[in-house]
mmCIF file of C-alpha atoms in Angstrom:
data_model
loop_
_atom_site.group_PDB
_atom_site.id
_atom_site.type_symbol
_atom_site.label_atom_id
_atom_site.label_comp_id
_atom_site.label_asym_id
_atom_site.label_seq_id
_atom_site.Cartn_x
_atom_site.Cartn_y
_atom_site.Cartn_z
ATOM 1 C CA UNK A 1 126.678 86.081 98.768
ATOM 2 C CA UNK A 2 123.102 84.572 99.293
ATOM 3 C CA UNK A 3 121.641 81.325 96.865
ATOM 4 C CA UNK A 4 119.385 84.270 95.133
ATOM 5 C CA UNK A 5 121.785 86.895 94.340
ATOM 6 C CA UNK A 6 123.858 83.854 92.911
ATOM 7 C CA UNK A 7 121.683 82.890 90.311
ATOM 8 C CA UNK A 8 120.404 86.914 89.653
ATOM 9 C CA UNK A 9 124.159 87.186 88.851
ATOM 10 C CA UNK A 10 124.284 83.875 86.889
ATOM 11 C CA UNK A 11 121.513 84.879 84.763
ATOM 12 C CA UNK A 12 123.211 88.486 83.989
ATOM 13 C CA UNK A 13 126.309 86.916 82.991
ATOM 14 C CA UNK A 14 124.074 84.237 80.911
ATOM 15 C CA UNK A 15 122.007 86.983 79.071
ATOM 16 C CA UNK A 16 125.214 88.757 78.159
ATOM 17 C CA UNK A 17 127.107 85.699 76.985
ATOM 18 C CA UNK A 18 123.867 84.893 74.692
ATOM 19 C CA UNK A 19 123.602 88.504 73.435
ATOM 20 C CA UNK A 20 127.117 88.290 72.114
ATOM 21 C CA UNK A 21 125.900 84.882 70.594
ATOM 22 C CA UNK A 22 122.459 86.263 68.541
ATOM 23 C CA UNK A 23 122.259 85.095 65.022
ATOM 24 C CA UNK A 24 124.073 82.026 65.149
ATOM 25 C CA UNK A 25 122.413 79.118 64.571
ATOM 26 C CA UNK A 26 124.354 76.467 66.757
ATOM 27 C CA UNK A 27 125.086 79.150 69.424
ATOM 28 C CA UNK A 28 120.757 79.654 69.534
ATOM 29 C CA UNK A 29 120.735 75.827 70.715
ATOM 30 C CA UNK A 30 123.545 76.307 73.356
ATOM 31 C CA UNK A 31 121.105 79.267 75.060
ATOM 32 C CA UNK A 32 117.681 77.465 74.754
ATOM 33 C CA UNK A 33 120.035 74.313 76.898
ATOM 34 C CA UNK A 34 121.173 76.888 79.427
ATOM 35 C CA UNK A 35 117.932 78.153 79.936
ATOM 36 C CA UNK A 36 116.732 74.962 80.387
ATOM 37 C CA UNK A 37 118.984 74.013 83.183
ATOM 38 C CA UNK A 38 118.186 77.878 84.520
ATOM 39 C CA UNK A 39 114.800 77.066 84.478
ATOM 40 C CA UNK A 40 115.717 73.995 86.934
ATOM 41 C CA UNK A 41 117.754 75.966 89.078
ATOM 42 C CA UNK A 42 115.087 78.536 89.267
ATOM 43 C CA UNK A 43 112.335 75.757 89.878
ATOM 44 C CA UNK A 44 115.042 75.148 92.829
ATOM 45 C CA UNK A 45 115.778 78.234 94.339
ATOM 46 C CA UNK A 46 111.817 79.303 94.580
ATOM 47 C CA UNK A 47 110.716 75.712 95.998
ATOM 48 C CA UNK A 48 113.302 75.753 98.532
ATOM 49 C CA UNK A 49 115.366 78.944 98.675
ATOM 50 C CA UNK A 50 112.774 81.605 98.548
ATOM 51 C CA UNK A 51 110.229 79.752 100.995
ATOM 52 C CA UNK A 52 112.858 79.221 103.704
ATOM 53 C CA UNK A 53 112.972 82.974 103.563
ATOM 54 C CA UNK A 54 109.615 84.352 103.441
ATOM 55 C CA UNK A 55 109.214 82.040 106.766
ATOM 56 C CA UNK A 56 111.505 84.016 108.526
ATOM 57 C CA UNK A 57 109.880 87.001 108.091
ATOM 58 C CA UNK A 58 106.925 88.059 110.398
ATOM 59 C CA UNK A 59 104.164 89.392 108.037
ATOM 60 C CA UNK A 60 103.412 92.450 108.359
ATOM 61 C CA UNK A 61 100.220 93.322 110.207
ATOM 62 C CA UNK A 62 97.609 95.771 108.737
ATOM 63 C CA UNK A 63 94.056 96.377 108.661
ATOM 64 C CA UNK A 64 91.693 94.227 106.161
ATOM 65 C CA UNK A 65 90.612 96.666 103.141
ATOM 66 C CA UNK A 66 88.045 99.819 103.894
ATOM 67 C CA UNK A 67 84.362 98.123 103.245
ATOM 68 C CA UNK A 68 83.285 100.246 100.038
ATOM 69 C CA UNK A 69 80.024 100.958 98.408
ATOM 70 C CA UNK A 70 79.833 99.228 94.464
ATOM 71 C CA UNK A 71 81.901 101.481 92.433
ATOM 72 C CA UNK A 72 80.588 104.630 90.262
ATOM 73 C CA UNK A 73 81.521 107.619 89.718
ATOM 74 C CA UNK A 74 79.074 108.712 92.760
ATOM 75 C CA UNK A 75 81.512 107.129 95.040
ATOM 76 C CA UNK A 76 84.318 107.926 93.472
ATOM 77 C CA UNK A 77 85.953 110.576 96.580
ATOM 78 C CA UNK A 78 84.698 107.966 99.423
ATOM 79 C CA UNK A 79 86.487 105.314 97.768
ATOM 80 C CA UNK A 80 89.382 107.949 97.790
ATOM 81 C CA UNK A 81 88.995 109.107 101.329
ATOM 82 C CA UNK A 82 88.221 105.437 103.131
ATOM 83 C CA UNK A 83 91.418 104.183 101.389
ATOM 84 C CA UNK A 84 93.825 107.052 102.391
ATOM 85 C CA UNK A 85 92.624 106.802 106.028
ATOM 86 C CA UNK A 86 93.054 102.553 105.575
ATOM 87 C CA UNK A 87 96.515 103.262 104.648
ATOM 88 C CA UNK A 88 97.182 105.819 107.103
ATOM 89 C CA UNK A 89 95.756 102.879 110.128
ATOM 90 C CA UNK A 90 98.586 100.463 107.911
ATOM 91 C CA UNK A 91 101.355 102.771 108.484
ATOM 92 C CA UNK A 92 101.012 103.315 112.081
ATOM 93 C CA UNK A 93 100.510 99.724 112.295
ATOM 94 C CA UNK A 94 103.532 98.696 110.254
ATOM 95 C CA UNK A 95 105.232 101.550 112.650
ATOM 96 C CA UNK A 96 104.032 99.601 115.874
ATOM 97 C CA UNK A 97 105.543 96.807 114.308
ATOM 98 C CA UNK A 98 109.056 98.172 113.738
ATOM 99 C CA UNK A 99 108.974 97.713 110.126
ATOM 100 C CA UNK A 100 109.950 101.591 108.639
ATOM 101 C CA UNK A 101 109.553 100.920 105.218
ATOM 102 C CA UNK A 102 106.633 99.887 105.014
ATOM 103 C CA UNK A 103 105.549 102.247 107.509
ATOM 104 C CA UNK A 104 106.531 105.088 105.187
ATOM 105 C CA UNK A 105 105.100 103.069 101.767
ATOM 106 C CA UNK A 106 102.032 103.567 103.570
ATOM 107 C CA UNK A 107 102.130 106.919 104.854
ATOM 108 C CA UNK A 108 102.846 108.787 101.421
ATOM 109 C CA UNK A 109 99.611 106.442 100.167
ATOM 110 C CA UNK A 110 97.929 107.974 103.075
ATOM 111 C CA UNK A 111 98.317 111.611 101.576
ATOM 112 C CA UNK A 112 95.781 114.051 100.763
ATOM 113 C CA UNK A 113 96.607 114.083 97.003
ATOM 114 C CA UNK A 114 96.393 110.643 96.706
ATOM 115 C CA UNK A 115 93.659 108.601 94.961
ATOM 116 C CA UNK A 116 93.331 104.812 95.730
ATOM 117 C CA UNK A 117 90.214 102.584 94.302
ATOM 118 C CA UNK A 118 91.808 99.970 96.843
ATOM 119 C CA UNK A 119 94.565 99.158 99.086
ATOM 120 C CA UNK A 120 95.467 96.549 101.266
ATOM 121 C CA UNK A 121 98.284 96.775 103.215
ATOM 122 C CA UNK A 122 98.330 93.303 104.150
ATOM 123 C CA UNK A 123 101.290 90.824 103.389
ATOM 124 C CA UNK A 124 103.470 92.238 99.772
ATOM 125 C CA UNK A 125 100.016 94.753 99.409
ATOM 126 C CA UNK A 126 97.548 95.547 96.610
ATOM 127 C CA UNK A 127 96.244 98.866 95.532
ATOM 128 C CA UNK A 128 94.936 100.819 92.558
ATOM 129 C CA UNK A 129 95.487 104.438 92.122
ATOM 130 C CA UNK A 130 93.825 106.992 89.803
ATOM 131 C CA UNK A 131 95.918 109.898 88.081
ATOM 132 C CA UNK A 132 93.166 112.368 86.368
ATOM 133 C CA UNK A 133 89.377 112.434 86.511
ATOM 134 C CA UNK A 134 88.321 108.648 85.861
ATOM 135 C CA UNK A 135 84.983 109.765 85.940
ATOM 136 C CA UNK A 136 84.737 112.196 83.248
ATOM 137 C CA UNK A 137 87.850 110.420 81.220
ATOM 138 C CA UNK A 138 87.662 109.823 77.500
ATOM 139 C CA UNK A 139 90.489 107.962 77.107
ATOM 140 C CA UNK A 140 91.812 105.353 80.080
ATOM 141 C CA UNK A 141 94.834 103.621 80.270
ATOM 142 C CA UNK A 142 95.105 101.021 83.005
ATOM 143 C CA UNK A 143 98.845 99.812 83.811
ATOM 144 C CA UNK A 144 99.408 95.897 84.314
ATOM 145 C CA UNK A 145 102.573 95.359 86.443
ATOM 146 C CA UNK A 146 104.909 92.427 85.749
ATOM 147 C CA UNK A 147 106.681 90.270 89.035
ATOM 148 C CA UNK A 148 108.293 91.672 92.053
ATOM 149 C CA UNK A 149 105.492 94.595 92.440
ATOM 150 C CA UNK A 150 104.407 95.136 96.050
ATOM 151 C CA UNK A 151 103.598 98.489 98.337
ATOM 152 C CA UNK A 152 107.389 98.351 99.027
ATOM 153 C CA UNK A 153 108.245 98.119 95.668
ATOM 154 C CA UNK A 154 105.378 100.830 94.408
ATOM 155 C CA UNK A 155 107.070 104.102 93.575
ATOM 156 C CA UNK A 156 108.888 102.390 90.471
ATOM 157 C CA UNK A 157 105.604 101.428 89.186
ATOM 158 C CA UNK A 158 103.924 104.475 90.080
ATOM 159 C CA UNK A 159 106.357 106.440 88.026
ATOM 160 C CA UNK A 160 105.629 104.790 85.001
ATOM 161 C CA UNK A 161 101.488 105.718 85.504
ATOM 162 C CA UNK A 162 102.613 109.107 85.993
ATOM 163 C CA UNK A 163 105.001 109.412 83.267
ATOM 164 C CA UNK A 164 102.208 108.544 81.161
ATOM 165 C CA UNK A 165 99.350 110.350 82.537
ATOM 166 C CA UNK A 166 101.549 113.660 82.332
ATOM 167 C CA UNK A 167 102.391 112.708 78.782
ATOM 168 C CA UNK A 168 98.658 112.353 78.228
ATOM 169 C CA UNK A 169 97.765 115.392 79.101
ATOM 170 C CA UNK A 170 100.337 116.901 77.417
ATOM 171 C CA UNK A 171 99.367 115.187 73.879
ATOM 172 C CA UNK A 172 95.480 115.062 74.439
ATOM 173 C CA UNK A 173 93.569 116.730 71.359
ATOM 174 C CA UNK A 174 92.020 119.784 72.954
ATOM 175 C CA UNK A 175 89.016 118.736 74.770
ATOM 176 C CA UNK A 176 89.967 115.133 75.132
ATOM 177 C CA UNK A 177 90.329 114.021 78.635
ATOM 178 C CA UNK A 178 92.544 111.336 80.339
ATOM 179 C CA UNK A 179 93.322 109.007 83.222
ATOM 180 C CA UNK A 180 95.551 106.283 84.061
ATOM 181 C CA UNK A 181 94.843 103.012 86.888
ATOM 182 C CA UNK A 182 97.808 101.939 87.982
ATOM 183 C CA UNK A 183 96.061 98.311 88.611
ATOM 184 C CA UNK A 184 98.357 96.706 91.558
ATOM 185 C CA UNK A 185 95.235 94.228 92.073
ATOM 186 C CA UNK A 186 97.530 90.466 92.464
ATOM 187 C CA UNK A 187 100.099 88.896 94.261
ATOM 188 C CA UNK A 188 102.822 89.409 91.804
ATOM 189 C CA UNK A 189 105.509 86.682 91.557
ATOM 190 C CA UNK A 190 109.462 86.890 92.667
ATOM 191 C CA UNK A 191 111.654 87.693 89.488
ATOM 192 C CA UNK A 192 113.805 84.620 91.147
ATOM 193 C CA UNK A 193 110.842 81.801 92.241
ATOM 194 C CA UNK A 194 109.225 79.135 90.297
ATOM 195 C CA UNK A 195 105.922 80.939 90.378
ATOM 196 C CA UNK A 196 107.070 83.511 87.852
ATOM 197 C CA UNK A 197 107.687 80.824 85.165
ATOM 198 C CA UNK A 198 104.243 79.396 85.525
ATOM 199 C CA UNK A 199 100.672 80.648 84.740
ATOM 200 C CA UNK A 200 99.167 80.065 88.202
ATOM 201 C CA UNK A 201 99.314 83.683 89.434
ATOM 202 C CA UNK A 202 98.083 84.916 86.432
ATOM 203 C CA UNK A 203 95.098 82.828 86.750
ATOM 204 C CA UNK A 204 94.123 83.982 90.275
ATOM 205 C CA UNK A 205 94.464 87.316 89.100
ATOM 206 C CA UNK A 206 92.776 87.574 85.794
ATOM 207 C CA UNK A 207 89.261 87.199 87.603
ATOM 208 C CA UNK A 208 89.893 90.387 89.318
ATOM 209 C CA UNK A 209 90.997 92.331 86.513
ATOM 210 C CA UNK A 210 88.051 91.098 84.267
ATOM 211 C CA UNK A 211 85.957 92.496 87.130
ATOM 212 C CA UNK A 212 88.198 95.369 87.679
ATOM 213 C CA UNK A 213 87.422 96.549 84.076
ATOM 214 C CA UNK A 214 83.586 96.031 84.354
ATOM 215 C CA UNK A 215 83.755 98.514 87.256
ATOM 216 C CA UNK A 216 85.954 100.729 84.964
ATOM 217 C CA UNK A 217 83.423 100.537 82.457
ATOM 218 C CA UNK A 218 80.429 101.233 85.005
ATOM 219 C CA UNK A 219 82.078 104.163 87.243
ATOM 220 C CA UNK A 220 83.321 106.268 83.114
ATOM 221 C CA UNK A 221 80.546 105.057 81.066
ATOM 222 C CA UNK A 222 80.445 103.443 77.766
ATOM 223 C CA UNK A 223 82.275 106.133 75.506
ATOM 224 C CA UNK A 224 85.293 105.614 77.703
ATOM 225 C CA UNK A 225 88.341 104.631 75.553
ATOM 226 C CA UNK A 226 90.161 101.880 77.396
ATOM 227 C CA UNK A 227 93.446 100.459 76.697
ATOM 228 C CA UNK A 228 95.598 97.826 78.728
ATOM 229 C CA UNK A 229 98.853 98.459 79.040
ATOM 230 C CA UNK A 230 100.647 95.012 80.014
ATOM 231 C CA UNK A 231 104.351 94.792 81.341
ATOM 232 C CA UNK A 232 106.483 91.084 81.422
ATOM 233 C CA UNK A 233 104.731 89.398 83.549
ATOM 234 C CA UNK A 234 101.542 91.897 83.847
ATOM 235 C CA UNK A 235 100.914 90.267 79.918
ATOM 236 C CA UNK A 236 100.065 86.976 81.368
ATOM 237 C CA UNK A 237 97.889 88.039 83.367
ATOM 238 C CA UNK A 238 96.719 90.169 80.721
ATOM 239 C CA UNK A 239 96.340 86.822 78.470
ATOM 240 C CA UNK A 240 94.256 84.850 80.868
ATOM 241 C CA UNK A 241 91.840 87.929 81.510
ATOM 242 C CA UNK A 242 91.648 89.272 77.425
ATOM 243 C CA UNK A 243 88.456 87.352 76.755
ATOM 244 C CA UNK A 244 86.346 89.442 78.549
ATOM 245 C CA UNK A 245 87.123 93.036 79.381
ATOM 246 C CA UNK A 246 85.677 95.403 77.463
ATOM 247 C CA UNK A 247 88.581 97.278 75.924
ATOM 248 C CA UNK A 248 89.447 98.864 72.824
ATOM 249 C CA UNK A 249 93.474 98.017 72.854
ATOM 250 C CA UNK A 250 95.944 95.473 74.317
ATOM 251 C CA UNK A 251 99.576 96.537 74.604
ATOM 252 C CA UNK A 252 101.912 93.808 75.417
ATOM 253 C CA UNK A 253 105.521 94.798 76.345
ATOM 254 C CA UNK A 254 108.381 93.244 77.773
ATOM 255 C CA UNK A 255 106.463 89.994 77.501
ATOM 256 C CA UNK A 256 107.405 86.413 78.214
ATOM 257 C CA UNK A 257 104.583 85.157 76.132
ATOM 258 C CA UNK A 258 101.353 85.339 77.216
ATOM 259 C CA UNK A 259 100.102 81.327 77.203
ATOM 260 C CA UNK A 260 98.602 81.508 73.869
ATOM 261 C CA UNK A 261 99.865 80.851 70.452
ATOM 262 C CA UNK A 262 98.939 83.814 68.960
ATOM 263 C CA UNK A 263 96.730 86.991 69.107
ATOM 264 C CA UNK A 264 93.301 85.672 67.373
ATOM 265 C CA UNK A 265 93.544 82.523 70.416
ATOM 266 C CA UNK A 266 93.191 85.596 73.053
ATOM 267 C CA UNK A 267 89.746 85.767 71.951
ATOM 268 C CA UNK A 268 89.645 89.416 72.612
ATOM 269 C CA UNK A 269 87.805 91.932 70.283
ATOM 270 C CA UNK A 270 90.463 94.149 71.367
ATOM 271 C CA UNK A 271 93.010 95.125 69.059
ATOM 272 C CA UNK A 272 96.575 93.387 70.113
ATOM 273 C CA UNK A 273 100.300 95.451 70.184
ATOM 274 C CA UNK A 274 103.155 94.420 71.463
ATOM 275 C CA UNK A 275 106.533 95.659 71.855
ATOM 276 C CA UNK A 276 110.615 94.526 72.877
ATOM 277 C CA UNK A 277 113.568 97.045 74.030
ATOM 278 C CA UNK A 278 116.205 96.615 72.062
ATOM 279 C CA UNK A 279 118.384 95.828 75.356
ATOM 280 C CA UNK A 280 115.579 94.226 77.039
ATOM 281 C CA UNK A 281 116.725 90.722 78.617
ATOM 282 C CA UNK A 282 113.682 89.054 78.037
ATOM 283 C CA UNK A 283 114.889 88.292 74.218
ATOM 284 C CA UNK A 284 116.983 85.864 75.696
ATOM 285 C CA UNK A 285 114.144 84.006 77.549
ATOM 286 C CA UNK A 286 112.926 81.140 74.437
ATOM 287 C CA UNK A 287 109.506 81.453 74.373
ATOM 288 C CA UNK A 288 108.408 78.462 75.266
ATOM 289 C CA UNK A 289 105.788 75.805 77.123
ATOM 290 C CA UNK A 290 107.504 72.510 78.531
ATOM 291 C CA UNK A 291 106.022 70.355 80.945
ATOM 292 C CA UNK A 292 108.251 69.759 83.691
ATOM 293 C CA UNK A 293 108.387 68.623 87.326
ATOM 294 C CA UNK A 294 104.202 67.543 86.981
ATOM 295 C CA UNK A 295 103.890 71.519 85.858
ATOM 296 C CA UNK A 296 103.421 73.923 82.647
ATOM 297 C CA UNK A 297 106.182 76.287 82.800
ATOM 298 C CA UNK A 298 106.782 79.202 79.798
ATOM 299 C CA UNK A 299 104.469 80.750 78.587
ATOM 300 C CA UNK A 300 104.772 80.060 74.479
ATOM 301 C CA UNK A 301 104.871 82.008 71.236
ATOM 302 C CA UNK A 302 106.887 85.457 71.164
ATOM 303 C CA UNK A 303 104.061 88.310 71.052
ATOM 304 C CA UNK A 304 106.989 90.375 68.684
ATOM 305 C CA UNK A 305 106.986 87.642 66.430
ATOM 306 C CA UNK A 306 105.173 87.376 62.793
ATOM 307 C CA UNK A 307 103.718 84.049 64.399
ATOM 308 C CA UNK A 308 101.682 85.592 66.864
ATOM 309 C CA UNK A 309 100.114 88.210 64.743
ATOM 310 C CA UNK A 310 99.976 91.300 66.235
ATOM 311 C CA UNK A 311 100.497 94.685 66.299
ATOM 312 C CA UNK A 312 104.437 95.482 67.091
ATOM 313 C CA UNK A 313 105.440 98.710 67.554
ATOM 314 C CA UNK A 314 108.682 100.173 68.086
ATOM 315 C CA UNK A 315 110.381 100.557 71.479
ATOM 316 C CA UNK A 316 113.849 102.085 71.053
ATOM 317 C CA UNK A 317 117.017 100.813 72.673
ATOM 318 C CA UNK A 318 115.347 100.392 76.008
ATOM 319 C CA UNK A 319 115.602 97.719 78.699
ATOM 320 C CA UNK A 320 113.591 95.652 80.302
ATOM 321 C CA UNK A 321 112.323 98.126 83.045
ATOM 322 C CA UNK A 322 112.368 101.198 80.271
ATOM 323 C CA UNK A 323 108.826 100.912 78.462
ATOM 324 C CA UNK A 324 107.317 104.025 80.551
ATOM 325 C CA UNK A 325 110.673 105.580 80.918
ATOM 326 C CA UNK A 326 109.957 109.807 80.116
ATOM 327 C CA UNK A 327 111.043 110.550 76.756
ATOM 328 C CA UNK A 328 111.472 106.881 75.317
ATOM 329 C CA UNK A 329 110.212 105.959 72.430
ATOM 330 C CA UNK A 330 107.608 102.852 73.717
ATOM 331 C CA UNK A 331 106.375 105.522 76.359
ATOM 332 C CA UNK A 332 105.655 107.550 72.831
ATOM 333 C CA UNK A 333 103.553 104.964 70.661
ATOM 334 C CA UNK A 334 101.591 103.926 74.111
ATOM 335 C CA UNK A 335 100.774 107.271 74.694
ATOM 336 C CA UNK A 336 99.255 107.153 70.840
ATOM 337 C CA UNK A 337 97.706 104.141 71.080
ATOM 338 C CA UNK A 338 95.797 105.461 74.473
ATOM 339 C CA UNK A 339 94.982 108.384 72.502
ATOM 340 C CA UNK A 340 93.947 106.569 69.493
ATOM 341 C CA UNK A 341 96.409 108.122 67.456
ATOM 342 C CA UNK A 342 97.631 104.406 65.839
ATOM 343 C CA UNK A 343 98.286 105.969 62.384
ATOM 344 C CA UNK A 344 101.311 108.011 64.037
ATOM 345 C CA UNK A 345 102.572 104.277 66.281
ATOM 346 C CA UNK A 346 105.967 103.769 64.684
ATOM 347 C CA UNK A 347 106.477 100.319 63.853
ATOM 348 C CA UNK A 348 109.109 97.870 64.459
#
């Protein structure tokens, strides 16, 4: 058994051990200690463990991204077509290089039905997809993925874009047309690294996504209805970038905090939701900043929490991967708040 599945397997039996604990005072202190000295064996693992690793591995090779004309809805199919054919040149690349999975990851992005804004097949891999017509959409939701999201790692996030755009379209008022980005746009952290309890990701990536959004805005016109829909670590990012984009709701869920205080320090004239499973495992995570090692890891006040000030909704029993889960009960109030339905969002 490798140093990382040891400490995925010390953290399960950790999270379990504290949820048998809740509501006890004394018990509360014991958890916030052992995630403490978690935190230092994480801080461990991903400045030694998970470095030593990634050296090993040749990076994959793949052509830099297609060379694209400024987005609008114009351009919207050769945007579409130069991206297929960049992923189709990755896969036979990846296939050169004796690396099948990724090969196939990049083949089925290569298909016909597909529709990418970007991709980039290079190293873990970025891309943005498109379910519906973005450029006559009235109401766009645009999907924020949390750590451990990569081309190989894809489909799971995909899902959740499509499990929402088909419950869209299934919901829409008559006349009322939809889309959903599934925004793969940053180098998401390891679930097991240090990077994933700091904010320095997040900061590289909020840049893009504030620009992301003003292209959004530019290629489906001002009417558009946009909401962002932020998963664990996807609502850092979302944090760092809410100053700026020009959307009409934030939804946090499964969040870790998103390095502010509370909703009115996002700055955002957005209105702010957020959301917990009841068997998600972030609960267990204290919300938290602490300087340590010369570095600001956690990420601070509890986005469910009264402190923080914002909208919570209910999510059902769900876990930590469950938000967009068909049928649930989160997937249900974000499909109302994309709609603009918030007088029918269940609450917490």
């Amino acid at each position: 058994m490798g140093l990382e599945t040891v400490a995925v397997a010390e953290r399960t039996a950790a999270a379990a051990q504290a949820s048998e604990e809740r509501g006890n005072d004394e018990n509360k202190g014991r958890r916030v200690g052992r995630w403490r000295r978690g935190l230092i064996a994480a801080l461990i693992t991903g400045a030694v463990v998970i470095p030593l690793s990634a050296a090993t591995r040749p990076e994959i090779p793949a052509p830099a991204p297609a060379a694209l004309a400024p987005l609008t809805a114009a351009t919207l199919d050769e945007a579409y077509a130069a991206n297929r054919a960049n992923a189709a040149e990755a896969s036979r690349m990846a296939a050169a290089h004796g690396d099948d999975k990724r090969a196939a990851a990049d083949r089925a992005m290569a298909d016909p039905s597909r529709r990418f804004l970007s991709f980039d097949g290079r190293g873990a891999g970025q891309a943005t997809e498109v379910f519906g017509d973005l450029a006559h959409a009235d109401r766009i939701a645009v999907l924020v993925p949390g750590s451990d999201t990569s081309i190989d790692t894809y489909d799971r996030f995909r899902a959740g874009a499509l499990a929402l755009h088909e419950r869209l379209v299934r919901e829409a008022p008559e006349g009322t047309r939809t889309a959903v980005v599934a925004w793969l746009g940053y180098r998401t952290p390891g679930t097991i690294s240090a990077t994933v309890l700091t904010a320095d990701r997040a900061e590289q990536a909020a840049p893009h996504l504030r620009e992301f959004i003003g292209e959004l805005r530019r290629t489906a016109g001002r009417k558009a209805h946009i909401s962002l829909l932020c998963h664990s670590y996807g609502t850092v990012v979302c944090g760092r970038a809410a100053a700026d984009p020009d959307v009409a709701d934030i939804a946090l869920v499964g969040s870790p905090g998103t390095g502010v205080d509370s909703a009115a320090a996002l700055h955002t004239r957005a209105r702010v939701w957020a959301a917990r499973g009841g068997d998600d495992w972030i609960e267990e995570v204290p919300h938290v900043r602490a300087d340590l090692f010369g570095a600001t890891v956690g990420f601070g006040t509890d986005p469910v929490s009264p402190a923080f000030g914002a909208q919570v909704f209910a999510a059902g029993t769900g876990g930590h991967s469950d938000y967009f889960r068909p049928g649930s009960v989160a997937l249900a109030n974000l499909t109302r708040i994309v709609l603009g339905d918030t007088k029918e969002v269940t609450r917490a």
